[in-house]
Short mmCIF file of C-alpha atoms in Angstrom, two decimals:
data_model
loop_
_atom_site.label_atom_id
_atom_site.label_comp_id
_atom_site.label_asym_id
_atom_site.label_seq_id
_atom_site.Cartn_x
_atom_site.Cartn_y
_atom_site.Cartn_z
CA MET G 710 0.08 0.02 0.04
CA ILE G 711 1.32 3.40 -0.93
CA ILE G 712 1.09 5.91 1.83
CA GLU G 713 0.39 9.37 0.63
CA PRO G 714 2.58 12.08 2.24
CA ASP G 715 0.92 14.38 4.86
CA ILE G 716 3.94 16.65 4.44
CA ALA G 717 4.97 18.40 1.32
CA ILE G 718 7.81 20.88 0.54
CA ILE G 719 7.71 23.39 -2.26
CA GLY G 720 11.06 24.15 -3.44
CA ALA G 721 13.76 21.56 -4.30
CA GLY G 722 16.80 23.74 -3.46
CA ALA G 723 19.35 22.91 -0.83
CA PHE G 724 17.16 23.93 2.11
CA GLY G 725 14.02 22.25 0.89
CA THR G 726 15.87 19.13 0.12
CA ALA G 727 17.62 19.19 3.52
CA LEU G 728 14.29 19.62 5.32
CA ALA G 729 12.69 16.82 3.33
CA SER G 730 15.65 14.53 4.07
CA VAL G 731 15.56 15.07 7.80
CA ILE G 732 11.70 14.40 7.89
CA ALA G 733 11.98 11.33 5.73
CA ARG G 734 14.84 9.91 7.70
CA ARG G 735 12.44 9.16 10.45
CA GLY G 736 10.36 7.15 7.99
CA THR G 737 7.82 9.85 7.62
CA PRO G 738 6.56 10.15 3.96
CA VAL G 739 7.32 13.52 2.49
CA ALA G 740 6.86 14.96 -1.06
CA LEU G 741 9.53 17.32 -2.35
CA LEU G 742 7.94 19.47 -5.07
CA GLY G 743 9.88 21.26 -7.77
CA ARG G 744 9.00 22.87 -11.13
CA ASP G 745 11.54 21.11 -13.49
CA GLY G 746 9.93 17.72 -14.30
CA THR G 747 13.22 16.33 -15.74
CA ALA G 748 15.17 17.42 -12.74
CA MET G 749 12.62 16.04 -10.17
CA ALA G 750 12.48 12.70 -12.07
CA ALA G 751 16.30 12.52 -11.94
CA ILE G 752 16.13 13.14 -8.22
CA GLN G 753 13.56 10.55 -7.71
CA THR G 754 15.36 7.90 -9.70
CA GLY G 755 19.01 8.66 -8.67
CA ARG G 756 18.00 9.42 -4.96
CA ILE G 757 20.29 12.46 -4.85
CA ASN G 758 19.86 16.09 -5.62
CA GLU G 759 23.11 16.64 -7.78
CA LYS G 760 22.66 20.38 -8.07
CA ALA G 761 21.65 21.27 -4.54
CA LEU G 762 23.18 18.58 -2.20
CA PRO G 763 25.36 16.26 -4.27
CA ASP G 764 26.72 14.41 -1.43
CA ILE G 765 23.50 13.47 0.46
CA ALA G 766 21.62 10.28 -0.28
CA LEU G 767 17.92 10.81 -0.13
CA PRO G 768 15.79 8.52 2.17
CA ALA G 769 13.34 6.14 0.69
CA ALA G 770 10.37 7.93 2.32
CA LEU G 771 10.99 11.05 0.25
CA THR G 772 9.17 11.37 -3.10
CA ALA G 773 10.54 13.93 -5.53
CA THR G 774 7.94 15.17 -8.04
CA ALA G 775 6.79 18.04 -10.20
CA ASP G 776 3.14 17.12 -9.86
CA PRO G 777 1.31 19.63 -7.61
CA ALA G 778 -1.26 16.92 -6.96
CA CYS G 779 0.71 15.93 -3.98
CA LEU G 780 -0.44 19.11 -2.26
CA ALA G 781 -3.95 17.94 -2.26
CA VAL G 782 -3.35 15.39 0.51
CA ALA G 783 -0.68 17.28 2.46
CA GLY G 784 -1.94 18.85 5.72
CA THR G 785 1.37 20.63 6.27
CA VAL G 786 3.20 22.43 3.34
CA LEU G 787 6.64 24.02 3.75
CA LEU G 788 7.49 27.00 1.36
CA ALA G 789 11.15 26.56 0.84
CA VAL G 790 11.61 29.13 -1.98
CA PRO G 791 13.43 32.45 -1.91
CA SER G 792 11.71 35.30 -0.10
CA GLN G 793 10.99 37.39 -3.24
CA ASN G 794 9.29 34.43 -4.85
CA ILE G 795 7.02 33.61 -1.94
CA ARG G 796 3.98 35.46 -3.35
CA GLU G 797 4.40 33.88 -6.88
CA ALA G 798 4.73 30.39 -5.35
CA THR G 799 1.79 30.69 -3.14
CA ARG G 800 -0.38 32.07 -5.88
CA SER G 801 0.75 29.37 -8.24
CA TYR G 802 0.08 26.44 -5.95
CA ARG G 803 -2.87 27.60 -3.85
CA GLN G 804 -5.48 25.97 -6.08
CA HIS G 805 -3.91 22.63 -5.28
CA LEU G 806 -3.78 23.01 -1.52
CA ARG G 807 -5.86 20.81 0.72
CA ALA G 808 -8.63 22.64 2.70
CA GLY G 809 -7.13 23.41 6.13
CA ALA G 810 -3.67 22.97 5.23
CA THR G 811 -0.91 24.78 7.23
CA LEU G 812 1.71 26.63 5.27
CA VAL G 813 5.10 27.00 6.83
CA ILE G 814 7.29 29.73 5.47
CA CYS G 815 10.98 28.68 5.37
CA ALA G 816 12.45 31.80 3.59
CA LYS G 817 13.88 34.80 5.44
CA GLY G 818 13.22 38.25 4.15
CA ILE G 819 10.80 41.15 3.59
CA GLU G 820 8.91 41.46 0.24
CA GLN G 821 10.81 44.25 -1.54
CA SER G 822 7.98 45.47 -3.81
CA SER G 823 5.44 45.94 -0.77
CA GLY G 824 7.39 46.05 2.44
CA LEU G 825 5.19 43.21 3.88
CA PHE G 826 6.52 40.42 6.00
CA LEU G 827 6.28 37.11 4.36
CA ALA G 828 3.58 35.68 6.62
CA ASP G 829 1.38 38.66 5.49
CA VAL G 830 2.09 38.00 1.88
CA VAL G 831 1.11 34.29 2.21
CA ALA G 832 -1.97 35.24 4.22
CA GLN G 833 -2.96 37.54 1.32
CA GLU G 834 -2.54 34.90 -1.33
CA ALA G 835 -3.64 31.72 0.57
CA GLY G 836 -6.81 33.04 2.14
CA GLU G 837 -7.94 30.93 5.08
CA ALA G 838 -4.84 28.79 5.29
CA ALA G 839 -2.98 28.90 8.64
CA VAL G 840 0.52 30.30 8.43
CA ALA G 841 3.67 29.49 10.40
CA VAL G 842 7.25 30.52 10.07
CA LEU G 843 10.37 28.27 10.45
CA SER G 844 13.64 30.26 11.24
CA GLY G 845 16.82 30.10 13.13
CA PRO G 846 20.54 29.01 12.73
CA GLY G 847 20.50 26.04 10.40
CA PHE G 848 22.56 25.58 7.16
CA ALA G 849 21.08 23.13 4.65
CA GLY G 850 24.40 21.11 4.61
CA ASP G 851 24.45 20.62 8.41
CA ILE G 852 20.77 19.58 8.53
CA ALA G 853 21.02 17.22 5.67
CA ARG G 854 24.02 15.46 7.18
CA GLY G 855 22.26 14.97 10.50
CA LEU G 856 24.33 17.48 12.47
CA PRO G 857 22.75 18.80 15.64
CA THR G 858 20.61 21.89 14.64
CA ALA G 859 17.99 23.79 16.55
CA MET G 860 15.59 26.33 15.03
CA THR G 861 12.24 27.99 15.95
CA LEU G 862 8.83 27.18 14.63
CA ALA G 863 6.31 30.12 15.09
CA CYS G 864 2.59 30.06 14.61
CA ALA G 865 -0.10 32.37 16.23
CA ALA G 866 -1.86 29.57 17.70
CA SER G 867 0.34 27.93 20.30
CA GLY G 868 -1.26 24.51 19.89
CA SER G 869 -0.51 24.53 16.19
CA ALA G 870 3.07 25.62 16.82
CA GLU G 871 3.59 22.75 19.29
CA ARG G 872 1.98 20.19 16.83
CA LEU G 873 4.20 21.34 14.06
CA THR G 874 7.38 21.17 16.16
CA ARG G 875 6.54 17.54 16.90
CA GLN G 876 5.62 16.74 13.33
CA LEU G 877 8.87 18.24 11.79
CA SER G 878 11.56 17.59 14.44
CA GLY G 879 14.11 14.86 14.08
CA ASP G 880 16.70 13.09 16.16
CA MET G 881 19.33 15.84 15.44
CA PHE G 882 16.78 18.54 14.31
CA ARG G 883 15.11 20.17 17.26
CA LEU G 884 12.49 22.84 16.96
CA TYR G 885 11.31 25.23 19.58
CA ALA G 886 7.72 26.54 19.47
CA SER G 887 6.85 30.11 19.66
CA THR G 888 3.79 32.32 18.98
CA ASP G 889 5.84 35.41 18.11
CA VAL G 890 5.57 35.10 14.32
CA THR G 891 6.60 38.80 13.67
CA GLY G 892 9.68 38.52 16.02
CA VAL G 893 10.76 35.39 14.33
CA GLU G 894 10.41 36.79 10.91
CA ILE G 895 12.28 39.93 11.74
CA GLY G 896 15.18 38.01 13.18
CA GLY G 897 15.52 35.92 10.06
CA ALA G 898 15.27 38.81 7.72
CA LEU G 899 17.47 41.42 9.28
CA LYS G 900 20.29 39.00 10.34
CA ASN G 901 20.98 38.66 6.60
CA VAL G 902 21.66 42.48 6.30
CA LEU G 903 23.85 42.35 9.35
CA ALA G 904 25.73 39.41 7.90
CA ILE G 905 26.63 41.43 4.83
CA ALA G 906 27.94 44.08 7.14
CA CYS G 907 30.03 41.42 9.06
CA GLY G 908 31.34 40.15 5.67
CA ILE G 909 32.37 43.73 4.71
CA ILE G 910 34.32 43.97 8.03
CA GLU G 911 36.20 40.77 7.19
CA GLY G 912 36.88 41.75 3.51
CA ARG G 913 38.22 45.14 4.74
CA GLY G 914 40.54 43.39 7.29
CA LEU G 915 38.98 45.49 10.23
CA GLY G 916 39.54 42.74 12.75
CA GLU G 917 37.53 40.46 14.91
CA SER G 918 36.81 43.22 17.61
CA ALA G 919 34.96 45.19 14.98
CA ARG G 920 32.95 42.07 13.97
CA ALA G 921 31.93 41.48 17.64
CA ALA G 922 30.91 45.15 18.08
CA LEU G 923 28.86 45.04 14.94
CA ILE G 924 27.04 41.75 16.03
CA ALA G 925 26.27 43.30 19.39
CA ARG G 926 25.04 46.73 17.92
CA GLY G 927 23.31 45.00 15.20
CA LEU G 928 21.32 42.94 17.62
CA ALA G 929 20.38 46.17 19.24
CA GLU G 930 19.04 47.34 15.86
CA LEU G 931 17.24 44.12 15.30
CA GLY G 932 15.65 44.49 18.69
CA ARG G 933 14.41 48.05 18.02
CA PHE G 934 12.89 46.98 14.79
CA SER G 935 11.21 43.95 16.22
CA THR G 936 9.69 45.97 19.16
CA ALA G 937 8.39 48.63 16.82
CA HIS G 938 6.45 45.83 15.10
CA GLY G 939 5.11 44.06 18.06
CA GLY G 940 7.90 41.42 18.44
CA ARG G 941 8.97 40.19 21.82
CA PRO G 942 12.40 40.84 23.15
CA GLU G 943 12.92 37.25 24.24
CA THR G 944 12.48 36.14 20.67
CA ILE G 945 15.37 38.37 19.52
CA ALA G 946 17.55 36.90 22.32
CA GLY G 947 16.77 33.33 21.05
CA LEU G 948 17.54 31.10 18.23
CA SER G 949 15.80 33.09 15.44
CA GLY G 950 17.48 36.35 16.59
CA LEU G 951 20.93 36.07 18.21
CA GLY G 952 21.47 32.45 17.30
CA ASP G 953 20.83 33.06 13.52
CA LEU G 954 22.83 36.28 13.68
CA VAL G 955 25.83 34.73 15.20
CA LEU G 956 25.89 31.86 12.62
CA THR G 957 25.28 33.86 9.59
CA ALA G 958 27.74 36.62 10.58
CA THR G 959 30.66 34.33 11.38
CA SER G 960 30.54 31.52 8.83
CA HIS G 961 31.60 31.48 5.22
CA GLN G 962 28.81 28.99 4.55
CA SER G 963 26.51 31.97 4.56
CA ARG G 964 25.79 33.48 1.24
CA ASN G 965 25.11 36.83 2.89
CA MET G 966 28.38 36.78 4.60
CA ARG G 967 30.32 35.85 1.35
CA PHE G 968 28.38 38.65 -0.42
CA GLY G 969 29.67 41.21 2.15
CA LEU G 970 33.15 39.67 2.02
CA ALA G 971 33.27 40.37 -1.70
CA LEU G 972 32.05 43.87 -1.12
CA GLY G 973 34.72 44.39 1.42
CA ARG G 974 37.41 43.23 -1.10
CA GLY G 975 36.28 45.80 -3.62
CA THR G 976 33.82 44.08 -5.79
CA ALA G 977 31.08 46.29 -7.14
CA PRO G 978 27.55 45.61 -5.85
CA ALA G 979 25.98 45.42 -9.15
CA SER G 980 28.31 42.54 -10.20
CA LEU G 981 27.07 40.63 -7.19
CA MET G 982 23.47 40.97 -7.95
CA THR G 983 23.24 39.63 -11.39
CA PRO G 984 20.75 36.77 -12.05
CA ASP G 985 23.57 34.23 -12.21
CA ALA G 986 25.11 35.35 -8.91
CA PRO G 987 24.47 33.36 -5.75
CA LEU G 988 21.43 34.56 -4.04
CA SER G 989 21.78 37.02 -1.12
CA GLU G 990 18.54 37.51 0.65
CA GLY G 991 19.96 40.36 2.64
CA ALA G 992 20.72 42.34 -0.48
CA PHE G 993 16.92 42.45 -1.16
CA THR G 994 16.04 43.16 2.62
CA ALA G 995 18.56 45.92 3.18
CA THR G 996 16.87 48.55 1.01
CA ILE G 997 13.22 47.91 2.09
CA ALA G 998 14.20 47.55 5.81
CA ALA G 999 16.13 50.78 5.67
CA LYS G 1000 13.01 52.45 4.10
CA ILE G 1001 10.73 50.95 6.76
CA SER G 1002 13.05 52.20 9.48
CA ARG G 1003 13.16 55.74 8.05
CA ASP G 1004 9.43 55.91 7.64
CA ARG G 1005 8.78 54.68 11.21
CA ARG G 1006 11.76 56.68 12.66
CA ILE G 1007 13.54 53.44 14.02
CA ASP G 1008 17.24 54.09 14.58
CA MET G 1009 18.98 51.53 12.31
CA PRO G 1010 22.36 52.97 11.24
CA ILE G 1011 23.93 49.71 10.27
CA THR G 1012 21.16 48.61 8.03
CA GLU G 1013 20.99 52.23 6.49
CA CYS G 1014 24.74 52.03 5.72
CA VAL G 1015 24.33 48.54 4.07
CA ALA G 1016 21.44 49.84 2.03
CA GLN G 1017 23.39 52.92 0.86
CA ILE G 1018 26.50 50.87 -0.07
CA LEU G 1019 24.29 48.55 -2.16
CA ASP G 1020 22.55 51.50 -3.73
CA GLY G 1021 25.98 53.15 -4.52
CA ALA G 1022 25.13 56.17 -2.46
CA LEU G 1023 27.88 55.48 0.07
CA SER G 1024 31.40 54.09 -0.11
CA ILE G 1025 32.45 51.55 2.34
CA ASP G 1026 35.12 53.81 3.90
CA ASP G 1027 32.49 56.62 4.35
CA ALA G 1028 30.13 54.12 5.91
CA ILE G 1029 32.89 53.07 8.42
CA ASP G 1030 33.53 56.75 9.23
CA ALA G 1031 29.76 57.50 9.67
CA LEU G 1032 29.33 54.68 12.12
CA MET G 1033 32.36 55.40 14.18
CA ASN G 1034 31.69 59.06 14.40
CA ARG G 1035 28.09 58.89 15.50
CA PRO G 1036 27.34 60.88 18.71
CA LEU G 1037 28.45 58.99 21.72
CA THR G 1038 25.58 57.55 23.71
CA ASN G 1039 24.61 55.07 26.58
CA GLU G 1040 24.32 51.47 25.66
#
């Protein structure tokens, strides 16, 4: 008897494949849904995603497919697509969703065109579907290899958040439930901007003391932005805030950190933001986060500097001078 998966993951990139693997490794049936029929057939047959995670053998309980019919039986659907594609993906697949399904956002960012958080974008497009957010310090390669990883799963209803953590956690993949959807989203989105800034520091050779200072002051920015939007302080101090910031701002596995590293070494922003370049979610988030902070009068000097560097309005040397010569104040 074929067991139809109750969990489906939209997006067959590295993170979607890693999540599907860790769930399927427990023997839980899961569908991994991608758009390219040829590529998904190759993954299903070869039991490996050569493009995204070439060294990870996929468990038997994972079904790779390009057929959205798998969504009709899935009670939990994870959206593992880039943040700026969340609206399109939700709109494209919503007709196939099972009534009462929960959509779990696995991207980290703010929609650049609207300034909306991703949970609001999905709510607009998916109508009555319940929305949750998965965020925190977890690289796809670590998760797929079964290395110990802890993240946060947020949903407005505490019972739903706890149910989803039980459903999606694995032996070495531990999820903590939260009801602070906004705080969890903001931590995931803004830490990418701060990771770019930390990459710039390393690329410019400014030292580890500068990196530590930026992480601490960046966390303060993150907290102010979150509080202004109704997020809770303890969320920013947890996995989806401080935890994710430390990971992304210190590891070369982070695309955002590598993006900043290239900027710090003199690469022009435009050459790092071509369609063929590795995706840096923070590059999209910086501009819209800076605009929101200006409109709402939230003090975000690091985010503002990153946005101006990316827009070509400020040189890196001038940004360093601006940050170091701000008026002295209490911490």
